[in-house]
mmCIF file of C-alpha atoms in Angstrom:
data_model
loop_
_atom_site.group_PDB
_atom_site.id
_atom_site.type_symbol
_atom_site.label_atom_id
_atom_site.label_comp_id
_atom_site.label_asym_id
_atom_site.label_seq_id
_atom_site.Cartn_x
_atom_site.Cartn_y
_atom_site.Cartn_z
ATOM 1 C CA UNK A 1 -133.407 13.803 -30.187
ATOM 2 C CA UNK A 2 -133.412 16.006 -33.211
ATOM 3 C CA UNK A 3 -135.255 13.248 -34.419
ATOM 4 C CA UNK A 4 -137.380 12.632 -32.327
ATOM 5 C CA UNK A 5 -138.512 16.268 -33.092
ATOM 6 C CA UNK A 6 -139.497 15.778 -36.744
ATOM 7 C CA UNK A 7 -141.299 12.668 -35.893
ATOM 8 C CA UNK A 8 -143.142 14.552 -34.052
ATOM 9 C CA UNK A 9 -144.348 17.344 -37.000
ATOM 10 C CA UNK A 10 -144.544 14.882 -39.447
ATOM 11 C CA UNK A 11 -146.902 13.436 -36.793
ATOM 12 C CA UNK A 12 -149.052 17.249 -36.868
ATOM 13 C CA UNK A 13 -148.834 17.824 -40.556
ATOM 14 C CA UNK A 14 -150.232 14.430 -41.467
ATOM 15 C CA UNK A 15 -152.798 14.304 -39.052
ATOM 16 C CA UNK A 16 -153.660 17.659 -39.670
ATOM 17 C CA UNK A 17 -153.580 16.540 -43.858
ATOM 18 C CA UNK A 18 -156.131 13.634 -43.193
ATOM 19 C CA UNK A 19 -159.248 15.635 -40.916
ATOM 20 C CA UNK A 20 -158.425 18.091 -44.571
ATOM 21 C CA UNK A 21 -159.417 15.133 -46.209
ATOM 22 C CA UNK A 22 -161.971 13.931 -44.307
ATOM 23 C CA UNK A 23 -163.160 17.153 -44.423
ATOM 24 C CA UNK A 24 -163.957 17.674 -47.834
ATOM 25 C CA UNK A 25 -164.972 14.359 -48.035
ATOM 26 C CA UNK A 26 -167.871 14.878 -45.909
ATOM 27 C CA UNK A 27 -169.029 18.469 -47.532
ATOM 28 C CA UNK A 28 -168.774 16.541 -50.551
ATOM 29 C CA UNK A 29 -171.588 13.517 -49.333
ATOM 30 C CA UNK A 30 -173.595 17.101 -48.165
ATOM 31 C CA UNK A 31 -173.459 18.670 -51.209
ATOM 32 C CA UNK A 32 -174.750 15.093 -53.059
ATOM 33 C CA UNK A 33 -177.154 14.438 -51.245
ATOM 34 C CA UNK A 34 -178.780 17.613 -51.410
ATOM 35 C CA UNK A 35 -178.723 17.717 -54.805
ATOM 36 C CA UNK A 36 -180.416 14.441 -54.744
ATOM 37 C CA UNK A 37 -183.039 15.505 -52.522
ATOM 38 C CA UNK A 38 -183.280 18.094 -54.665
ATOM 39 C CA UNK A 39 -184.102 16.161 -58.409
ATOM 40 C CA UNK A 40 -185.901 12.907 -56.705
ATOM 41 C CA UNK A 41 -188.843 16.147 -54.875
ATOM 42 C CA UNK A 42 -188.373 17.490 -58.390
ATOM 43 C CA UNK A 43 -190.160 14.350 -60.187
ATOM 44 C CA UNK A 44 -192.353 13.015 -57.833
ATOM 45 C CA UNK A 45 -193.743 17.319 -57.535
ATOM 46 C CA UNK A 46 -192.780 18.485 -61.089
ATOM 47 C CA UNK A 47 -192.874 15.453 -62.992
ATOM 48 C CA UNK A 48 -189.249 16.081 -63.710
ATOM 49 C CA UNK A 49 -190.200 19.937 -65.360
ATOM 50 C CA UNK A 50 -187.794 21.380 -63.711
ATOM 51 C CA UNK A 51 -185.005 18.412 -63.954
ATOM 52 C CA UNK A 52 -183.645 20.681 -66.733
ATOM 53 C CA UNK A 53 -183.735 24.184 -65.441
ATOM 54 C CA UNK A 54 -182.488 22.221 -62.241
ATOM 55 C CA UNK A 55 -179.685 20.506 -63.952
ATOM 56 C CA UNK A 56 -179.386 24.141 -66.315
ATOM 57 C CA UNK A 57 -179.423 26.056 -62.771
ATOM 58 C CA UNK A 58 -176.304 23.596 -60.964
ATOM 59 C CA UNK A 59 -173.937 24.184 -63.883
ATOM 60 C CA UNK A 60 -173.581 28.051 -63.865
ATOM 61 C CA UNK A 61 -175.353 29.404 -59.675
ATOM 62 C CA UNK A 62 -174.887 26.175 -58.287
ATOM 63 C CA UNK A 63 -177.888 23.664 -56.989
ATOM 64 C CA UNK A 64 -176.822 25.510 -53.127
ATOM 65 C CA UNK A 65 -178.253 28.550 -53.883
ATOM 66 C CA UNK A 66 -180.524 28.156 -50.100
ATOM 67 C CA UNK A 67 -178.172 26.589 -48.234
ATOM 68 C CA UNK A 68 -174.910 27.538 -46.283
ATOM 69 C CA UNK A 69 -172.233 26.908 -48.706
ATOM 70 C CA UNK A 70 -168.401 26.907 -46.915
ATOM 71 C CA UNK A 71 -166.647 29.313 -47.638
ATOM 72 C CA UNK A 72 -162.635 29.270 -50.426
ATOM 73 C CA UNK A 73 -161.175 31.176 -46.777
ATOM 74 C CA UNK A 74 -162.593 29.122 -44.443
ATOM 75 C CA UNK A 75 -160.653 26.064 -46.990
ATOM 76 C CA UNK A 76 -157.276 28.074 -47.038
ATOM 77 C CA UNK A 77 -157.098 28.119 -43.868
ATOM 78 C CA UNK A 78 -155.656 24.547 -42.948
ATOM 79 C CA UNK A 79 -153.317 24.783 -46.603
ATOM 80 C CA UNK A 80 -152.004 27.990 -44.235
ATOM 81 C CA UNK A 81 -151.641 26.378 -41.213
ATOM 82 C CA UNK A 82 -150.554 23.200 -42.598
ATOM 83 C CA UNK A 83 -147.094 25.835 -44.693
ATOM 84 C CA UNK A 84 -147.222 27.403 -41.319
ATOM 85 C CA UNK A 85 -146.222 24.776 -39.456
ATOM 86 C CA UNK A 86 -143.336 22.858 -42.330
ATOM 87 C CA UNK A 87 -141.819 26.306 -42.163
ATOM 88 C CA UNK A 88 -141.808 26.049 -38.214
ATOM 89 C CA UNK A 89 -140.124 22.346 -39.064
ATOM 90 C CA UNK A 90 -137.882 23.724 -41.242
ATOM 91 C CA UNK A 91 -136.126 26.515 -38.889
ATOM 92 C CA UNK A 92 -136.127 24.133 -35.776
ATOM 93 C CA UNK A 93 -134.474 21.534 -37.995
ATOM 94 C CA UNK A 94 -131.211 23.559 -39.300
ATOM 95 C CA UNK A 95 -131.776 25.891 -36.236
ATOM 96 C CA UNK A 96 -131.233 22.654 -33.204
ATOM 97 C CA UNK A 97 -126.987 22.487 -33.533
ATOM 98 C CA UNK A 98 -127.539 26.412 -32.329
ATOM 99 C CA UNK A 99 -130.118 24.958 -29.254
ATOM 100 C CA UNK A 100 -128.229 23.227 -28.367
ATOM 101 C CA UNK A 101 -125.021 24.850 -28.785
ATOM 102 C CA UNK A 102 -126.415 27.371 -26.205
ATOM 103 C CA UNK A 103 -126.858 24.426 -22.676
ATOM 104 C CA UNK A 104 -125.344 26.446 -19.674
ATOM 105 C CA UNK A 105 -123.645 22.768 -19.230
ATOM 106 C CA UNK A 106 -121.989 22.158 -22.305
ATOM 107 C CA UNK A 107 -118.111 21.989 -22.323
ATOM 108 C CA UNK A 108 -115.081 22.799 -24.925
ATOM 109 C CA UNK A 109 -113.028 19.997 -24.825
ATOM 110 C CA UNK A 110 -109.917 19.893 -24.109
ATOM 111 C CA UNK A 111 -106.719 17.083 -24.806
ATOM 112 C CA UNK A 112 -103.557 17.473 -23.454
ATOM 113 C CA UNK A 113 -99.590 16.197 -25.163
ATOM 114 C CA UNK A 114 -97.055 16.882 -24.033
ATOM 115 C CA UNK A 115 -94.197 15.829 -27.877
ATOM 116 C CA UNK A 116 -94.388 12.498 -29.118
ATOM 117 C CA UNK A 117 -90.819 12.310 -29.327
ATOM 118 C CA UNK A 118 -90.097 14.621 -25.821
ATOM 119 C CA UNK A 119 -87.996 13.093 -23.290
ATOM 120 C CA UNK A 120 -89.450 11.254 -21.392
ATOM 121 C CA UNK A 121 -87.087 11.142 -18.257
ATOM 122 C CA UNK A 122 -87.775 15.346 -17.720
ATOM 123 C CA UNK A 123 -89.200 15.218 -14.157
ATOM 124 C CA UNK A 124 -91.003 18.854 -16.464
ATOM 125 C CA UNK A 125 -92.058 16.931 -19.354
ATOM 126 C CA UNK A 126 -93.889 14.146 -17.379
ATOM 127 C CA UNK A 127 -95.704 16.659 -15.343
ATOM 128 C CA UNK A 128 -96.319 19.824 -16.862
ATOM 129 C CA UNK A 129 -99.189 17.644 -18.754
ATOM 130 C CA UNK A 130 -100.747 16.085 -15.510
ATOM 131 C CA UNK A 131 -100.689 19.578 -13.322
ATOM 132 C CA UNK A 132 -102.505 21.648 -16.811
ATOM 133 C CA UNK A 133 -105.283 18.261 -16.444
ATOM 134 C CA UNK A 134 -105.957 18.645 -12.694
ATOM 135 C CA UNK A 135 -105.573 22.959 -12.912
ATOM 136 C CA UNK A 136 -108.376 22.612 -16.040
ATOM 137 C CA UNK A 137 -109.750 19.380 -14.536
ATOM 138 C CA UNK A 138 -110.953 20.892 -11.147
ATOM 139 C CA UNK A 139 -111.180 24.631 -12.615
ATOM 140 C CA UNK A 140 -113.974 23.014 -14.616
ATOM 141 C CA UNK A 141 -112.848 25.234 -17.261
ATOM 142 C CA UNK A 142 -113.539 21.727 -20.112
ATOM 143 C CA UNK A 143 -114.205 18.161 -20.198
ATOM 144 C CA UNK A 144 -110.581 16.384 -20.712
ATOM 145 C CA UNK A 145 -109.642 13.420 -23.287
ATOM 146 C CA UNK A 146 -105.960 11.929 -21.473
ATOM 147 C CA UNK A 147 -103.760 10.019 -24.766
ATOM 148 C CA UNK A 148 -102.831 8.046 -22.369
ATOM 149 C CA UNK A 149 -106.699 6.319 -22.786
ATOM 150 C CA UNK A 150 -106.118 5.732 -26.227
ATOM 151 C CA UNK A 151 -105.725 2.111 -27.578
ATOM 152 C CA UNK A 152 -102.597 0.352 -27.632
ATOM 153 C CA UNK A 153 -103.653 -0.324 -31.545
ATOM 154 C CA UNK A 154 -103.591 3.084 -32.315
ATOM 155 C CA UNK A 155 -100.910 5.727 -32.218
ATOM 156 C CA UNK A 156 -101.702 9.222 -31.202
ATOM 157 C CA UNK A 157 -102.634 11.020 -34.695
ATOM 158 C CA UNK A 158 -104.855 7.902 -34.905
ATOM 159 C CA UNK A 159 -106.575 8.234 -32.163
ATOM 160 C CA UNK A 160 -107.017 11.846 -31.565
ATOM 161 C CA UNK A 161 -108.266 11.853 -35.605
ATOM 162 C CA UNK A 162 -110.525 9.553 -34.142
ATOM 163 C CA UNK A 163 -111.826 12.401 -31.617
ATOM 164 C CA UNK A 164 -112.890 14.813 -33.775
ATOM 165 C CA UNK A 165 -114.975 12.620 -35.490
ATOM 166 C CA UNK A 166 -117.054 11.680 -32.264
ATOM 167 C CA UNK A 167 -116.349 15.057 -31.003
ATOM 168 C CA UNK A 168 -115.258 17.988 -33.962
ATOM 169 C CA UNK A 169 -115.105 20.898 -31.288
ATOM 170 C CA UNK A 170 -111.958 18.497 -30.070
ATOM 171 C CA UNK A 171 -108.638 21.752 -29.131
ATOM 172 C CA UNK A 172 -105.970 19.696 -28.834
ATOM 173 C CA UNK A 173 -102.883 21.445 -26.696
ATOM 174 C CA UNK A 174 -99.450 19.890 -27.353
ATOM 175 C CA UNK A 175 -97.013 20.713 -25.120
ATOM 176 C CA UNK A 176 -92.949 21.340 -25.149
ATOM 177 C CA UNK A 177 -91.890 22.827 -21.069
ATOM 178 C CA UNK A 178 -87.972 22.805 -20.327
ATOM 179 C CA UNK A 179 -85.185 24.600 -18.352
ATOM 180 C CA UNK A 180 -82.729 26.890 -19.602
ATOM 181 C CA UNK A 181 -80.618 28.230 -16.453
ATOM 182 C CA UNK A 182 -82.499 29.527 -13.923
ATOM 183 C CA UNK A 183 -84.904 30.764 -17.433
ATOM 184 C CA UNK A 184 -87.987 28.369 -17.507
ATOM 185 C CA UNK A 185 -89.912 28.338 -20.543
ATOM 186 C CA UNK A 186 -93.709 26.889 -21.692
ATOM 187 C CA UNK A 187 -94.029 26.012 -25.074
ATOM 188 C CA UNK A 188 -98.662 25.437 -26.267
ATOM 189 C CA UNK A 189 -99.028 24.815 -29.718
ATOM 190 C CA UNK A 190 -103.396 24.203 -29.685
ATOM 191 C CA UNK A 191 -104.598 22.484 -32.423
ATOM 192 C CA UNK A 192 -107.922 22.054 -34.169
ATOM 193 C CA UNK A 193 -109.759 20.230 -36.780
ATOM 194 C CA UNK A 194 -109.874 22.597 -39.426
ATOM 195 C CA UNK A 195 -106.061 21.751 -38.690
ATOM 196 C CA UNK A 196 -105.447 25.551 -38.062
ATOM 197 C CA UNK A 197 -102.612 26.084 -35.191
ATOM 198 C CA UNK A 198 -101.980 29.045 -32.629
ATOM 199 C CA UNK A 199 -98.423 28.547 -30.634
ATOM 200 C CA UNK A 200 -97.596 30.304 -27.738
ATOM 201 C CA UNK A 201 -94.911 30.770 -25.389
ATOM 202 C CA UNK A 202 -93.596 32.102 -22.173
ATOM 203 C CA UNK A 203 -90.560 32.568 -20.729
ATOM 204 C CA UNK A 204 -90.052 33.217 -16.662
ATOM 205 C CA UNK A 205 -87.773 32.352 -13.087
ATOM 206 C CA UNK A 206 -90.566 31.214 -11.942
ATOM 207 C CA UNK A 207 -92.385 28.211 -12.682
ATOM 208 C CA UNK A 208 -95.537 29.223 -11.205
ATOM 209 C CA UNK A 209 -95.961 32.109 -13.034
ATOM 210 C CA UNK A 210 -95.031 30.453 -16.660
ATOM 211 C CA UNK A 211 -96.829 27.836 -16.279
ATOM 212 C CA UNK A 212 -100.368 30.033 -14.796
ATOM 213 C CA UNK A 213 -100.048 32.496 -17.732
ATOM 214 C CA UNK A 214 -100.289 28.938 -19.835
ATOM 215 C CA UNK A 215 -103.021 28.084 -18.012
ATOM 216 C CA UNK A 216 -104.934 31.846 -18.726
ATOM 217 C CA UNK A 217 -103.546 31.358 -22.331
ATOM 218 C CA UNK A 218 -105.482 28.610 -23.495
ATOM 219 C CA UNK A 219 -108.141 29.105 -21.098
ATOM 220 C CA UNK A 220 -109.442 32.252 -22.948
ATOM 221 C CA UNK A 221 -108.718 30.268 -26.329
ATOM 222 C CA UNK A 222 -111.635 27.326 -25.396
ATOM 223 C CA UNK A 223 -113.854 30.088 -23.489
ATOM 224 C CA UNK A 224 -113.489 34.162 -23.571
ATOM 225 C CA UNK A 225 -115.661 35.014 -20.747
ATOM 226 C CA UNK A 226 -114.117 31.984 -18.445
ATOM 227 C CA UNK A 227 -113.402 33.032 -15.031
ATOM 228 C CA UNK A 228 -109.085 32.963 -14.312
ATOM 229 C CA UNK A 229 -110.205 32.727 -10.357
ATOM 230 C CA UNK A 230 -110.165 29.425 -9.392
ATOM 231 C CA UNK A 231 -106.302 29.265 -12.034
ATOM 232 C CA UNK A 232 -105.204 31.245 -9.440
ATOM 233 C CA UNK A 233 -106.231 29.935 -6.448
ATOM 234 C CA UNK A 234 -105.022 26.009 -8.151
ATOM 235 C CA UNK A 235 -101.583 27.527 -8.280
ATOM 236 C CA UNK A 236 -99.512 28.516 -6.204
ATOM 237 C CA UNK A 237 -97.044 32.116 -6.636
ATOM 238 C CA UNK A 238 -94.667 30.033 -4.697
ATOM 239 C CA UNK A 239 -91.641 28.438 -7.798
ATOM 240 C CA UNK A 240 -89.952 26.154 -5.313
ATOM 241 C CA UNK A 241 -93.724 24.838 -3.775
ATOM 242 C CA UNK A 242 -94.254 24.640 -8.034
ATOM 243 C CA UNK A 243 -91.290 22.521 -7.936
ATOM 244 C CA UNK A 244 -91.963 20.087 -5.854
ATOM 245 C CA UNK A 245 -95.076 19.577 -6.552
ATOM 246 C CA UNK A 246 -94.551 18.963 -10.115
ATOM 247 C CA UNK A 247 -91.354 16.803 -8.889
ATOM 248 C CA UNK A 248 -93.832 15.091 -7.233
ATOM 249 C CA UNK A 249 -96.739 14.187 -9.227
ATOM 250 C CA UNK A 250 -93.648 13.490 -11.836
ATOM 251 C CA UNK A 251 -92.333 10.291 -9.197
ATOM 252 C CA UNK A 252 -95.892 9.343 -9.000
ATOM 253 C CA UNK A 253 -95.883 8.840 -12.244
ATOM 254 C CA UNK A 254 -93.089 6.682 -12.922
ATOM 255 C CA UNK A 255 -94.313 4.332 -9.758
ATOM 256 C CA UNK A 256 -91.696 5.878 -6.854
ATOM 257 C CA UNK A 257 -93.960 6.430 -4.612
ATOM 258 C CA UNK A 258 -91.428 6.781 -1.435
ATOM 259 C CA UNK A 259 -89.718 9.373 -4.112
ATOM 260 C CA UNK A 260 -93.120 10.977 -4.834
ATOM 261 C CA UNK A 261 -93.652 11.332 -1.103
ATOM 262 C CA UNK A 262 -90.570 12.740 -0.174
ATOM 263 C CA UNK A 263 -91.939 16.011 -2.664
ATOM 264 C CA UNK A 264 -94.909 15.840 -1.890
ATOM 265 C CA UNK A 265 -94.339 16.778 1.882
ATOM 266 C CA UNK A 266 -91.896 19.000 1.585
ATOM 267 C CA UNK A 267 -94.433 20.765 -0.269
ATOM 268 C CA UNK A 268 -97.000 20.727 2.451
ATOM 269 C CA UNK A 269 -94.988 22.321 4.821
ATOM 270 C CA UNK A 270 -94.055 25.082 2.566
ATOM 271 C CA UNK A 271 -96.997 25.592 1.772
ATOM 272 C CA UNK A 272 -99.480 23.662 4.060
ATOM 273 C CA UNK A 273 -102.875 25.685 2.666
ATOM 274 C CA UNK A 274 -101.826 24.304 -0.960
ATOM 275 C CA UNK A 275 -104.301 20.528 -0.833
ATOM 276 C CA UNK A 276 -103.440 20.147 -4.300
ATOM 277 C CA UNK A 277 -100.151 18.210 -2.567
ATOM 278 C CA UNK A 278 -102.462 17.237 0.589
ATOM 279 C CA UNK A 279 -104.793 15.276 -2.304
ATOM 280 C CA UNK A 280 -101.795 13.687 -4.079
ATOM 281 C CA UNK A 281 -100.257 12.219 -0.657
ATOM 282 C CA UNK A 282 -103.304 10.349 0.160
ATOM 283 C CA UNK A 283 -102.956 8.768 -2.833
ATOM 284 C CA UNK A 284 -99.401 8.162 -2.167
ATOM 285 C CA UNK A 285 -100.431 6.795 1.301
ATOM 286 C CA UNK A 286 -102.695 4.775 -0.402
ATOM 287 C CA UNK A 287 -100.504 3.333 -2.348
ATOM 288 C CA UNK A 288 -97.978 2.645 0.766
ATOM 289 C CA UNK A 289 -100.596 0.863 1.754
ATOM 290 C CA UNK A 290 -101.104 3.463 5.351
ATOM 291 C CA UNK A 291 -105.036 3.707 4.558
ATOM 292 C CA UNK A 292 -104.836 5.698 8.097
ATOM 293 C CA UNK A 293 -103.415 7.940 7.037
ATOM 294 C CA UNK A 294 -104.300 8.275 4.215
ATOM 295 C CA UNK A 295 -108.381 9.113 5.042
ATOM 296 C CA UNK A 296 -106.977 11.042 7.887
ATOM 297 C CA UNK A 297 -105.509 13.582 5.483
ATOM 298 C CA UNK A 298 -108.418 13.307 3.423
ATOM 299 C CA UNK A 299 -110.805 14.177 7.038
ATOM 300 C CA UNK A 300 -108.589 17.484 6.555
ATOM 301 C CA UNK A 301 -109.456 18.197 3.186
ATOM 302 C CA UNK A 302 -113.175 17.921 3.314
ATOM 303 C CA UNK A 303 -112.960 20.440 6.184
ATOM 304 C CA UNK A 304 -112.259 23.110 3.671
ATOM 305 C CA UNK A 305 -114.063 25.069 1.696
ATOM 306 C CA UNK A 306 -112.823 23.893 -2.287
ATOM 307 C CA UNK A 307 -114.822 23.113 -5.733
ATOM 308 C CA UNK A 308 -117.332 19.913 -5.955
ATOM 309 C CA UNK A 309 -114.065 18.491 -8.547
ATOM 310 C CA UNK A 310 -112.195 19.078 -5.457
ATOM 311 C CA UNK A 311 -114.846 17.384 -3.421
ATOM 312 C CA UNK A 312 -115.855 14.250 -6.260
ATOM 313 C CA UNK A 313 -111.631 14.374 -6.128
ATOM 314 C CA UNK A 314 -111.615 12.879 -2.662
ATOM 315 C CA UNK A 315 -113.978 10.414 -2.009
ATOM 316 C CA UNK A 316 -112.425 8.971 -5.013
ATOM 317 C CA UNK A 317 -109.795 8.717 -3.738
ATOM 318 C CA UNK A 318 -111.615 7.884 -0.097
ATOM 319 C CA UNK A 319 -113.422 4.974 -2.405
ATOM 320 C CA UNK A 320 -110.532 3.701 -2.896
ATOM 321 C CA UNK A 321 -109.111 3.398 -0.298
ATOM 322 C CA UNK A 322 -112.028 1.062 0.862
ATOM 323 C CA UNK A 323 -111.553 -1.052 -2.187
ATOM 324 C CA UNK A 324 -108.527 -1.711 -1.272
ATOM 325 C CA UNK A 325 -109.703 -2.328 2.785
ATOM 326 C CA UNK A 326 -112.271 -3.964 1.588
ATOM 327 C CA UNK A 327 -114.598 -2.398 2.347
ATOM 328 C CA UNK A 328 -117.160 -2.799 -0.731
ATOM 329 C CA UNK A 329 -120.335 -1.410 0.977
ATOM 330 C CA UNK A 330 -118.825 1.620 2.733
ATOM 331 C CA UNK A 331 -117.924 2.357 -0.918
ATOM 332 C CA UNK A 332 -120.954 1.668 -2.537
ATOM 333 C CA UNK A 333 -122.423 4.336 -0.410
ATOM 334 C CA UNK A 334 -119.909 6.054 -1.138
ATOM 335 C CA UNK A 335 -120.180 7.025 -4.844
ATOM 336 C CA UNK A 336 -123.852 6.688 -4.676
ATOM 337 C CA UNK A 337 -124.274 9.343 -1.739
ATOM 338 C CA UNK A 338 -122.313 11.940 -4.473
ATOM 339 C CA UNK A 339 -124.080 10.841 -7.450
ATOM 340 C CA UNK A 340 -127.273 11.430 -5.659
ATOM 341 C CA UNK A 341 -125.303 15.125 -4.338
ATOM 342 C CA UNK A 342 -124.109 16.199 -7.756
ATOM 343 C CA UNK A 343 -127.776 15.059 -9.449
ATOM 344 C CA UNK A 344 -128.093 16.370 -13.009
ATOM 345 C CA UNK A 345 -124.790 18.122 -12.827
ATOM 346 C CA UNK A 346 -122.402 17.924 -15.703
ATOM 347 C CA UNK A 347 -119.458 16.978 -14.777
ATOM 348 C CA UNK A 348 -116.910 14.844 -16.080
ATOM 349 C CA UNK A 349 -115.299 13.461 -12.679
ATOM 350 C CA UNK A 350 -118.365 11.765 -12.320
ATOM 351 C CA UNK A 351 -118.257 9.395 -14.632
ATOM 352 C CA UNK A 352 -115.021 8.318 -12.538
ATOM 353 C CA UNK A 353 -117.009 7.649 -9.834
ATOM 354 C CA UNK A 354 -119.718 5.847 -12.277
ATOM 355 C CA UNK A 355 -117.126 3.316 -13.908
ATOM 356 C CA UNK A 356 -115.626 2.836 -9.590
ATOM 357 C CA UNK A 357 -119.511 2.214 -8.994
ATOM 358 C CA UNK A 358 -119.579 -0.065 -11.688
ATOM 359 C CA UNK A 359 -116.676 -1.590 -10.326
ATOM 360 C CA UNK A 360 -117.592 -2.179 -6.848
ATOM 361 C CA UNK A 361 -120.787 -3.233 -8.468
ATOM 362 C CA UNK A 362 -118.988 -6.243 -10.339
ATOM 363 C CA UNK A 363 -117.432 -8.020 -6.687
ATOM 364 C CA UNK A 364 -120.415 -6.985 -4.726
ATOM 365 C CA UNK A 365 -122.258 -9.806 -7.234
ATOM 366 C CA UNK A 366 -124.774 -7.034 -8.650
ATOM 367 C CA UNK A 367 -123.771 -7.807 -12.058
ATOM 368 C CA UNK A 368 -127.207 -6.282 -13.437
ATOM 369 C CA UNK A 369 -126.870 -2.682 -11.170
ATOM 370 C CA UNK A 370 -122.499 -2.524 -12.788
ATOM 371 C CA UNK A 371 -124.475 -2.961 -16.224
ATOM 372 C CA UNK A 372 -126.461 -0.230 -15.552
ATOM 373 C CA UNK A 373 -124.033 2.096 -14.829
ATOM 374 C CA UNK A 374 -121.745 1.594 -17.000
ATOM 375 C CA UNK A 375 -124.814 2.375 -20.099
ATOM 376 C CA UNK A 376 -125.164 5.842 -18.447
ATOM 377 C CA UNK A 377 -121.525 6.430 -19.158
ATOM 378 C CA UNK A 378 -122.267 5.304 -22.524
ATOM 379 C CA UNK A 379 -125.081 8.282 -22.075
ATOM 380 C CA UNK A 380 -122.522 10.819 -20.562
ATOM 381 C CA UNK A 381 -119.792 10.192 -22.925
ATOM 382 C CA UNK A 382 -121.576 8.742 -26.177
ATOM 383 C CA UNK A 383 -118.555 6.085 -26.364
ATOM 384 C CA UNK A 384 -116.408 3.621 -23.524
ATOM 385 C CA UNK A 385 -113.692 3.532 -25.274
ATOM 386 C CA UNK A 386 -111.642 4.915 -21.838
ATOM 387 C CA UNK A 387 -113.050 2.666 -19.456
ATOM 388 C CA UNK A 388 -115.186 0.485 -21.434
ATOM 389 C CA UNK A 389 -113.195 -2.730 -22.014
ATOM 390 C CA UNK A 390 -111.581 -3.202 -18.077
ATOM 391 C CA UNK A 391 -115.506 -3.077 -17.401
ATOM 392 C CA UNK A 392 -116.054 -5.533 -19.897
ATOM 393 C CA UNK A 393 -113.699 -8.186 -18.410
ATOM 394 C CA UNK A 394 -113.920 -7.243 -14.920
ATOM 395 C CA UNK A 395 -117.658 -7.363 -15.917
ATOM 396 C CA UNK A 396 -117.703 -11.140 -17.511
ATOM 397 C CA UNK A 397 -115.109 -12.751 -14.976
ATOM 398 C CA UNK A 398 -117.396 -12.336 -11.785
ATOM 399 C CA UNK A 399 -119.886 -13.482 -14.388
ATOM 400 C CA UNK A 400 -118.036 -16.720 -15.422
ATOM 401 C CA UNK A 401 -117.128 -17.177 -11.369
ATOM 402 C CA UNK A 402 -121.157 -17.362 -11.338
ATOM 403 C CA UNK A 403 -122.495 -19.586 -13.361
ATOM 404 C CA UNK A 404 -119.095 -22.305 -12.343
#
């Protein structure tokens, strides 16, 4: 955008210079014509006797005493206009980033991960990253990157360094969550591109309070004016409910679907108003092939007043169910209705909707529409690394089938 802005003002500058040059040339031609007229008049009337006098007058006082002349101050005005235009151009150009950074929809970028050498079998380590991701996503506090989306040929360090090149404002939070007897500990290390680190630790016998304190600390580091009420609504007060939920998340990540369903069902029984548990249970039902139960549970959620981010997540799960059922037209209509409802809003979850829509378009052989959605993703994210490989594979496979 700044390049277009610069081009526009340069165009105005050259246009102004062209007009000034044209005015000067036109003025010079008028002066020469008038001078020739005076000399010719003297030659025919006075036989050239006054030529020397005219020449001397022209050299000293000028030959245009009786002709209105352009004042020198008027010649300075265009120059001042050009100088002012250049100063305005330079001021806007060098402060463009500051103006652009004040957009109301701009959000900080966050990547949450557990230590690479952490015991992956620990349900606390596995589920804490997932739960924190959900909190920041659904509360719409930050845009998120996920370490699981890194390309296979890159290690963690390479991936994060590449992300810092693309998004210098990216903040990386490393979490270490463990239990020592009855005490839960959440250790956090926040690192920016300059390798400046902030370290904090929270201890509490109540797992919910430890997670809440950690979430609020991260949120304040990202944006001091953030409203923390949304975080509170996403974390139940009951430590047992949070433990059940996080155990369910861990089992789901491991592919232990039935075990995840067991934990989440107890969690729902203990805290029916905790809608994140119902959201994850709908995913369990879908994975078990029980699509009717999944849709029914999602219907109960849509009747609840919740965040727009939750509404988009419900649509994502419902669309996945439609895809599983082979109802691709219904999935397409659902995705399009969500994009229309939240048109013009900057929410990272809409990227997931666009990706799913591109896949649905591909299955329906609407390849051009699929590519349009991928282009929109490229505009929104400045890169397609999280989506591109899978989408490209699907598109090429279906295009190949269409030509055969």
